[in-house]
PDB file of C-alpha atoms in Angstrom:
ATOM      1  CA  MET N   1     -57.146 111.256  70.000  1.00 75.00           C
ATOM      2  CA  PRO N   2     -60.628 112.423  71.117  1.00 91.00           C
ATOM      3  CA  ARG N   3     -61.615 111.045  74.499  1.00 92.00           C
ATOM      4  CA  TRP N   4     -64.695 109.215  73.158  1.00 94.00           C
ATOM      5  CA  LEU N   5     -62.631 107.454  70.509  1.00 94.00           C
ATOM      6  CA  ARG N   6     -59.909 106.558  72.990  1.00 94.00           C
ATOM      7  CA  GLU N   7     -62.443 105.077  75.404  1.00 95.00           C
ATOM      8  CA  ASN N   8     -64.151 103.052  72.660  1.00 96.00           C
ATOM      9  CA  ALA N   9     -61.172 102.285  70.432  1.00 97.00           C
ATOM     10  CA  LEU N  10     -61.410  98.502  70.726  1.00 96.00           C
ATOM     11  CA  THR N  11     -65.058  98.399  69.629  1.00 96.00           C
ATOM     12  CA  VAL N  12     -64.435 100.925  66.843  1.00 97.00           C
ATOM     13  CA  ALA N  13     -61.488  98.889  65.547  1.00 97.00           C
ATOM     14  CA  MET N  14     -63.403  95.605  65.614  1.00 97.00           C
ATOM     15  CA  LEU N  15     -66.594  96.938  64.031  1.00 98.00           C
ATOM     16  CA  GLY N  16     -64.604  98.978  61.523  1.00 98.00           C
ATOM     17  CA  ALA N  17     -62.756  95.839  60.428  1.00 98.00           C
ATOM     18  CA  PHE N  18     -66.092  94.011  60.231  1.00 98.00           C
ATOM     19  CA  VAL N  19     -67.575  96.624  57.876  1.00 98.00           C
ATOM     20  CA  VAL N  20     -64.485  96.649  55.639  1.00 98.00           C
ATOM     21  CA  PHE N  21     -64.317  92.863  55.353  1.00 98.00           C
ATOM     22  CA  LEU N  22     -68.073  92.532  54.819  1.00 98.00           C
ATOM     23  CA  MET N  23     -67.907  95.028  51.974  1.00 98.00           C
ATOM     24  CA  LEU N  24     -64.974  93.176  50.433  1.00 98.00           C
ATOM     25  CA  GLN N  25     -66.818  89.872  50.827  1.00 98.00           C
ATOM     26  CA  SER N  26     -69.819  91.330  49.008  1.00 98.00           C
ATOM     27  CA  VAL N  27     -67.681  92.581  46.116  1.00 98.00           C
ATOM     28  CA  PHE N  28     -65.757  89.344  45.636  1.00 98.00           C
ATOM     29  CA  GLY N  29     -68.884  87.254  46.188  1.00 98.00           C
ATOM     30  CA  TRP N  30     -70.708  89.325  43.576  1.00 98.00           C
ATOM     31  CA  GLN N  31     -67.929  88.643  41.055  1.00 98.00           C
ATOM     32  CA  VAL N  32     -67.918  84.907  41.839  1.00 97.00           C
ATOM     33  CA  HIS N  33     -71.708  84.682  41.570  1.00 97.00           C
ATOM     34  CA  ASN N  34     -71.781  86.474  38.223  1.00 97.00           C
ATOM     35  CA  GLU N  35     -69.091  84.102  36.925  1.00 97.00           C
ATOM     36  CA  GLU N  36     -71.306  81.174  37.961  1.00 95.00           C
ATOM     37  CA  LEU N  37     -74.325  82.756  36.258  1.00 95.00           C
ATOM     38  CA  ALA N  38     -72.315  83.340  33.075  1.00 95.00           C
ATOM     39  CA  GLU N  39     -71.300  79.658  32.998  1.00 93.00           C
ATOM     40  CA  HIS N  40     -75.009  78.770  32.814  1.00 92.00           C
ATOM     41  CA  GLY N  41     -75.913  81.464  30.304  1.00 92.00           C
ATOM     42  CA  ALA N  42     -77.794  83.623  32.829  1.00 93.00           C
ATOM     43  CA  ALA N  43     -77.681  87.404  32.934  1.00 95.00           C
ATOM     44  CA  PRO N  44     -75.295  88.977  35.469  1.00 96.00           C
ATOM     45  CA  LEU N  45     -76.603  90.845  38.489  1.00 97.00           C
ATOM     46  CA  SER N  46     -75.787  94.321  39.721  1.00 97.00           C
ATOM     47  CA  TRP N  47     -73.919  94.545  43.018  1.00 98.00           C
ATOM     48  CA  TRP N  48     -77.029  95.943  44.689  1.00 98.00           C
ATOM     49  CA  ALA N  49     -79.175  93.067  43.406  1.00 97.00           C
ATOM     50  CA  TYR N  50     -76.533  90.585  44.553  1.00 98.00           C
ATOM     51  CA  LEU N  51     -76.955  91.739  48.170  1.00 98.00           C
ATOM     52  CA  GLY N  52     -80.474  90.283  48.128  1.00 97.00           C
ATOM     53  CA  THR N  53     -79.451  86.856  46.834  1.00 97.00           C
ATOM     54  CA  GLY N  54     -79.224  83.589  48.714  1.00 97.00           C
ATOM     55  CA  HIS N  55     -75.566  83.340  47.656  1.00 97.00           C
ATOM     56  CA  PHE N  56     -74.665  86.395  49.750  1.00 98.00           C
ATOM     57  CA  ALA N  57     -77.034  85.667  52.646  1.00 98.00           C
ATOM     58  CA  GLU N  58     -75.864  82.066  52.968  1.00 97.00           C
ATOM     59  CA  ALA N  59     -72.191  83.041  53.019  1.00 96.00           C
ATOM     60  CA  VAL N  60     -72.717  85.757  55.624  1.00 97.00           C
ATOM     61  CA  PHE N  61     -75.082  84.001  57.991  1.00 98.00           C
ATOM     62  CA  GLU N  62     -73.365  80.600  58.027  1.00 96.00           C
ATOM     63  CA  ASN N  63     -70.275  82.354  59.410  1.00 96.00           C
ATOM     64  CA  TRP N  64     -72.182  84.529  61.883  1.00 97.00           C
ATOM     65  CA  GLU N  65     -73.983  81.397  63.045  1.00 97.00           C
ATOM     66  CA  SER N  66     -70.756  79.624  63.999  1.00 97.00           C
ATOM     67  CA  GLU N  67     -69.195  82.693  65.603  1.00 97.00           C
ATOM     68  CA  PHE N  68     -72.110  83.373  67.920  1.00 98.00           C
ATOM     69  CA  LEU N  69     -72.581  79.693  68.759  1.00 98.00           C
ATOM     70  CA  GLN N  70     -68.933  79.573  69.758  1.00 97.00           C
ATOM     71  CA  MET N  71     -69.098  82.767  71.834  1.00 97.00           C
ATOM     72  CA  GLY N  72     -72.421  81.908  73.504  1.00 97.00           C
ATOM     73  CA  GLY N  73     -71.248  78.391  74.287  1.00 97.00           C
ATOM     74  CA  TYR N  74     -67.906  79.686  75.541  1.00 97.00           C
ATOM     75  CA  VAL N  75     -69.480  82.215  77.902  1.00 96.00           C
ATOM     76  CA  LEU N  76     -71.868  79.577  79.248  1.00 95.00           C
ATOM     77  CA  LEU N  77     -69.307  76.781  79.608  1.00 96.00           C
ATOM     78  CA  THR N  78     -66.758  78.974  81.383  1.00 94.00           C
ATOM     79  CA  ALA N  79     -69.385  79.621  84.056  1.00 93.00           C
ATOM     80  CA  TYR N  80     -69.283  75.932  85.017  1.00 93.00           C
ATOM     81  CA  LEU N  81     -66.091  74.325  83.664  1.00 95.00           C
ATOM     82  CA  VAL N  82     -62.436  75.093  84.444  1.00 95.00           C
ATOM     83  CA  GLN N  83     -59.040  74.441  82.881  1.00 96.00           C
ATOM     84  CA  LYS N  84     -56.149  74.448  85.324  1.00 95.00           C
ATOM     85  CA  GLY N  85     -53.521  77.010  84.400  1.00 95.00           C
ATOM     86  CA  SER N  86     -55.552  78.754  81.672  1.00 95.00           C
ATOM     87  CA  ALA N  87     -56.100  82.495  81.554  1.00 94.00           C
ATOM     88  CA  GLU N  88     -59.454  81.741  79.929  1.00 94.00           C
ATOM     89  CA  SER N  89     -60.711  79.851  82.996  1.00 94.00           C
ATOM     90  CA  LYS N  90     -61.987  81.028  86.344  1.00 91.00           C
ATOM     91  CA  PRO N  91     -60.049  79.749  89.412  1.00 90.00           C
ATOM     92  CA  GLU N  92     -60.682  76.068  90.094  1.00 88.00           C
ATOM     93  CA  ASP N  93     -62.473  76.565  93.423  1.00 86.00           C
ATOM     94  CA  GLN N  94     -64.538  79.606  92.395  1.00 83.00           C
ATOM     95  CA  THR N  95     -68.303  79.451  91.939  1.00 81.00           C
ATOM     96  CA  ASP N  96     -69.995  82.850  91.997  1.00 82.00           C
ATOM     97  CA  ARG N  97     -67.766  85.838  92.683  1.00 82.00           C
ATOM     98  CA  PRO N  98     -68.658  88.007  95.669  1.00 83.00           C
ATOM     99  CA  GLU N  99     -69.653  90.723  93.209  1.00 85.00           C
ATOM    100  CA  ASP N 100     -72.224  88.339  91.683  1.00 88.00           C
ATOM    101  CA  ASP N 101     -74.195  88.312  94.948  1.00 88.00           C
ATOM    102  CA  PRO N 102     -77.125  90.756  94.589  1.00 89.00           C
ATOM    103  CA  ARG N 103     -76.791  91.581  98.288  1.00 89.00           C
ATOM    104  CA  HIS N 104     -73.669  93.519  97.300  1.00 88.00           C
ATOM    105  CA  ALA N 105     -75.624  95.783  94.943  1.00 90.00           C
ATOM    106  CA  ASN N 106     -75.004  99.520  95.174  1.00 90.00           C
ATOM    107  CA  PRO N 107     -76.704 102.585  93.671  1.00 90.00           C
ATOM    108  CA  ASP N 108     -74.581 102.256  90.523  1.00 93.00           C
ATOM    109  CA  SER N 109     -75.521  98.607  89.946  1.00 93.00           C
ATOM    110  CA  PRO N 110     -77.734  97.882  86.872  1.00 95.00           C
ATOM    111  CA  TRP N 111     -81.440  98.218  87.651  1.00 94.00           C
ATOM    112  CA  PRO N 112     -82.283  94.468  87.311  1.00 94.00           C
ATOM    113  CA  VAL N 113     -79.853  93.750  90.148  1.00 93.00           C
ATOM    114  CA  ARG N 114     -81.546  96.305  92.367  1.00 91.00           C
ATOM    115  CA  ALA N 115     -85.027  95.138  91.290  1.00 91.00           C
ATOM    116  CA  GLY N 116     -84.411  91.441  92.043  1.00 91.00           C
ATOM    117  CA  GLY N 117     -86.848  88.667  91.092  1.00 93.00           C
ATOM    118  CA  LEU N 118     -87.241  87.653  87.439  1.00 95.00           C
ATOM    119  CA  PRO N 119     -85.331  90.675  86.053  1.00 95.00           C
ATOM    120  CA  LEU N 120     -82.333  89.621  88.126  1.00 95.00           C
ATOM    121  CA  VAL N 121     -82.586  85.968  87.032  1.00 94.00           C
ATOM    122  CA  VAL N 122     -82.612  87.015  83.370  1.00 96.00           C
ATOM    123  CA  TYR N 123     -79.889  89.620  83.833  1.00 96.00           C
ATOM    124  CA  ARG N 124     -77.581  87.139  85.575  1.00 94.00           C
ATOM    125  CA  ASN N 125     -77.614  85.096  82.359  1.00 95.00           C
ATOM    126  CA  SER N 126     -78.197  87.876  79.840  1.00 97.00           C
ATOM    127  CA  LEU N 127     -74.841  87.701  78.059  1.00 97.00           C
ATOM    128  CA  SER N 128     -75.120  84.036  77.066  1.00 97.00           C
ATOM    129  CA  ILE N 129     -78.839  84.478  76.306  1.00 97.00           C
ATOM    130  CA  ALA N 130     -78.132  87.393  73.956  1.00 98.00           C
ATOM    131  CA  LEU N 131     -75.291  85.610  72.153  1.00 98.00           C
ATOM    132  CA  LEU N 132     -77.317  82.422  71.691  1.00 98.00           C
ATOM    133  CA  MET N 133     -80.330  84.404  70.465  1.00 98.00           C
ATOM    134  CA  ILE N 134     -78.115  86.044  67.833  1.00 98.00           C
ATOM    135  CA  PHE N 135     -76.900  82.547  66.937  1.00 98.00           C
ATOM    136  CA  GLY N 136     -80.544  81.494  66.489  1.00 98.00           C
ATOM    137  CA  GLY N 137     -81.218  84.442  64.193  1.00 98.00           C
ATOM    138  CA  ALA N 138     -78.071  83.722  62.160  1.00 98.00           C
ATOM    139  CA  PHE N 139     -79.066  80.047  61.951  1.00 98.00           C
ATOM    140  CA  LEU N 140     -82.382  81.060  60.396  1.00 98.00           C
ATOM    141  CA  GLY N 141     -80.618  83.512  58.080  1.00 98.00           C
ATOM    142  CA  HIS N 142     -78.308  80.721  56.960  1.00 98.00           C
ATOM    143  CA  LEU N 143     -81.258  78.368  56.470  1.00 98.00           C
ATOM    144  CA  PHE N 144     -83.346  80.754  54.350  1.00 98.00           C
ATOM    145  CA  GLY N 145     -80.369  82.135  52.439  1.00 98.00           C
ATOM    146  CA  GLY N 146     -79.102  78.609  51.907  1.00 97.00           C
ATOM    147  CA  VAL N 147     -82.356  77.254  50.517  1.00 97.00           C
ATOM    148  CA  ALA N 148     -82.605  80.209  48.122  1.00 97.00           C
ATOM    149  CA  GLU N 149     -79.077  79.535  46.852  1.00 96.00           C
ATOM    150  CA  TYR N 150     -79.679  75.773  46.693  1.00 96.00           C
ATOM    151  CA  ASN N 151     -82.865  76.246  44.662  1.00 96.00           C
ATOM    152  CA  GLN N 152     -81.154  78.609  42.261  1.00 94.00           C
ATOM    153  CA  GLU N 153     -78.266  76.185  41.730  1.00 92.00           C
ATOM    154  CA  GLN N 154     -80.660  73.301  41.105  1.00 93.00           C
ATOM    155  CA  ALA N 155     -82.707  75.388  38.657  1.00 91.00           C
ATOM    156  CA  LEU N 156     -79.618  76.440  36.705  1.00 90.00           C
ATOM    157  CA  GLN N 157     -78.080  72.972  36.609  1.00 88.00           C
ATOM    158  CA  SER N 158     -81.026  70.660  36.117  1.00 88.00           C
ATOM    159  CA  GLY N 159     -84.242  72.653  36.208  1.00 87.00           C
ATOM    160  CA  ALA N 160     -85.279  70.817  39.383  1.00 90.00           C
ATOM    161  CA  ALA N 161     -88.296  72.055  41.347  1.00 94.00           C
ATOM    162  CA  PRO N 162     -87.518  74.218  44.378  1.00 95.00           C
ATOM    163  CA  ILE N 163     -87.611  72.774  47.883  1.00 97.00           C
ATOM    164  CA  SER N 164     -88.804  74.369  51.124  1.00 97.00           C
ATOM    165  CA  ALA N 165     -86.585  75.605  53.948  1.00 97.00           C
ATOM    166  CA  TRP N 166     -87.821  72.690  56.048  1.00 97.00           C
ATOM    167  CA  GLN N 167     -86.675  70.244  53.372  1.00 97.00           C
ATOM    168  CA  PHE N 168     -83.325  72.008  53.036  1.00 97.00           C
ATOM    169  CA  LEU N 169     -82.850  71.641  56.798  1.00 97.00           C
ATOM    170  CA  GLY N 170     -82.812  67.885  56.243  1.00 97.00           C
ATOM    171  CA  THR N 171     -80.139  67.950  53.534  1.00 96.00           C
ATOM    172  CA  SER N 172     -76.487  67.098  53.997  1.00 97.00           C
ATOM    173  CA  ASP N 173     -75.622  70.376  52.215  1.00 95.00           C
ATOM    174  CA  PHE N 174     -76.993  72.494  55.047  1.00 97.00           C
ATOM    175  CA  TRP N 175     -75.323  70.539  57.828  1.00 97.00           C
ATOM    176  CA  PHE N 176     -72.030  70.257  55.940  1.00 97.00           C
ATOM    177  CA  GLN N 177     -71.940  74.050  55.694  1.00 96.00           C
ATOM    178  CA  SER N 178     -72.689  74.373  59.413  1.00 97.00           C
ATOM    179  CA  MET N 179     -70.298  71.716  60.692  1.00 97.00           C
ATOM    180  CA  GLN N 180     -67.324  72.960  58.682  1.00 95.00           C
ATOM    181  CA  ASN N 181     -67.653  76.280  60.510  1.00 95.00           C
ATOM    182  CA  TRP N 182     -68.690  75.019  63.946  1.00 97.00           C
ATOM    183  CA  GLN N 183     -65.729  72.655  64.292  1.00 97.00           C
ATOM    184  CA  SER N 184     -63.214  75.367  63.397  1.00 96.00           C
ATOM    185  CA  GLU N 185     -64.662  77.808  65.927  1.00 96.00           C
ATOM    186  CA  PHE N 186     -64.471  75.374  68.830  1.00 97.00           C
ATOM    187  CA  LEU N 187     -60.982  74.299  67.757  1.00 97.00           C
ATOM    188  CA  ALA N 188     -59.805  77.926  67.845  1.00 96.00           C
ATOM    189  CA  VAL N 189     -61.211  78.498  71.340  1.00 96.00           C
ATOM    190  CA  GLY N 190     -59.837  75.196  72.610  1.00 97.00           C
ATOM    191  CA  VAL N 191     -56.379  76.080  71.295  1.00 97.00           C
ATOM    192  CA  LEU N 192     -56.572  79.529  72.938  1.00 96.00           C
ATOM    193  CA  ILE N 193     -57.543  77.943  76.270  1.00 96.00           C
ATOM    194  CA  LEU N 194     -54.582  75.552  76.150  1.00 96.00           C
ATOM    195  CA  LEU N 195     -51.988  77.980  74.781  1.00 96.00           C
ATOM    196  CA  SER N 196     -52.833  80.563  77.459  1.00 96.00           C
ATOM    197  CA  ILE N 197     -51.495  78.107  80.046  1.00 96.00           C
ATOM    198  CA  VAL N 198     -47.897  78.476  78.886  1.00 96.00           C
ATOM    199  CA  LEU N 199     -47.814  81.465  76.517  1.00 96.00           C
ATOM    200  CA  ARG N 200     -48.256  85.179  77.267  1.00 95.00           C
ATOM    201  CA  GLN N 201     -49.103  88.446  75.558  1.00 95.00           C
ATOM    202  CA  HIS N 202     -48.087  91.372  77.720  1.00 94.00           C
ATOM    203  CA  ALA N 203     -50.793  93.970  78.415  1.00 93.00           C
ATOM    204  CA  SER N 204     -53.607  91.749  77.097  1.00 93.00           C
ATOM    205  CA  PRO N 205     -56.518  90.815  79.408  1.00 90.00           C
ATOM    206  CA  GLU N 206     -56.719  87.546  77.458  1.00 91.00           C
ATOM    207  CA  SER N 207     -53.324  86.542  78.883  1.00 94.00           C
ATOM    208  CA  LYS N 208     -52.008  85.884  82.364  1.00 92.00           C
ATOM    209  CA  PRO N 209     -49.309  88.313  83.556  1.00 93.00           C
ATOM    210  CA  VAL N 210     -45.923  87.544  82.008  1.00 95.00           C
ATOM    211  CA  THR N 211     -44.531  86.673  85.458  1.00 94.00           C
ATOM    212  CA  ALA N 212     -47.404  84.327  86.417  1.00 93.00           C
ATOM    213  CA  ALA N 213     -46.678  80.650  86.967  1.00 94.00           C
ATOM    214  CA  HIS N 214     -48.046  78.188  84.414  1.00 94.00           C
ATOM    215  CA  ALA N 215     -50.223  76.610  87.130  1.00 93.00           C
ATOM    216  CA  GLN N 216     -51.969  79.899  87.954  1.00 92.00           C
ATOM    217  CA  THR N 217     -55.563  79.629  86.778  1.00 93.00           C
ATOM    218  CA  GLY N 218     -57.326  82.752  85.555  1.00 86.00           C
ATOM    219  CA  ALA N 219     -55.827  86.129  84.721  1.00 69.00           C
TER     220      ALA N 219
END
């Protein structure tokens, strides 16, 4: 295996799976959408045209929205909250790690650490900020894709006038779509936090060592 691929295999595997599943989602979604159009006597769309529809955008972004909310919230909450015995928690008595102290910066440290001031303040929180900003973008993508799909459904079914994105934000449809994804994401993380107390996966950084006591907190 080439060295670059070996050193980046986890990212390549994850993003490769993402591309494959997104393509499959688009194909199956295209077929479903054309079946819905046919039921209402509308002309079918090409796959390329389908990629620009609210049906596709809504389905993609409502899932991205929940994933990045979960990850951003998880990163932020684990900075302040602990779970005794969990590999997903920092030790109970730990606040900042010694390595988090900018006085321990070295020539290889990222430049915001060496610069100090506002760049350091932002950089110290940059991971949660980035994840939550992506969540915000996905939220908007879900909102605008959702209102496009909602308006098309209403037009096909009853010929109702379209509504604005602001109006769609106030509908139960939008929040039902969001909540059904948000609750599942936080359930999955909560289950992982609890299961990592007593269960192990050898060689995984998401697990405590196989020989670690159940009460040991953190990996």
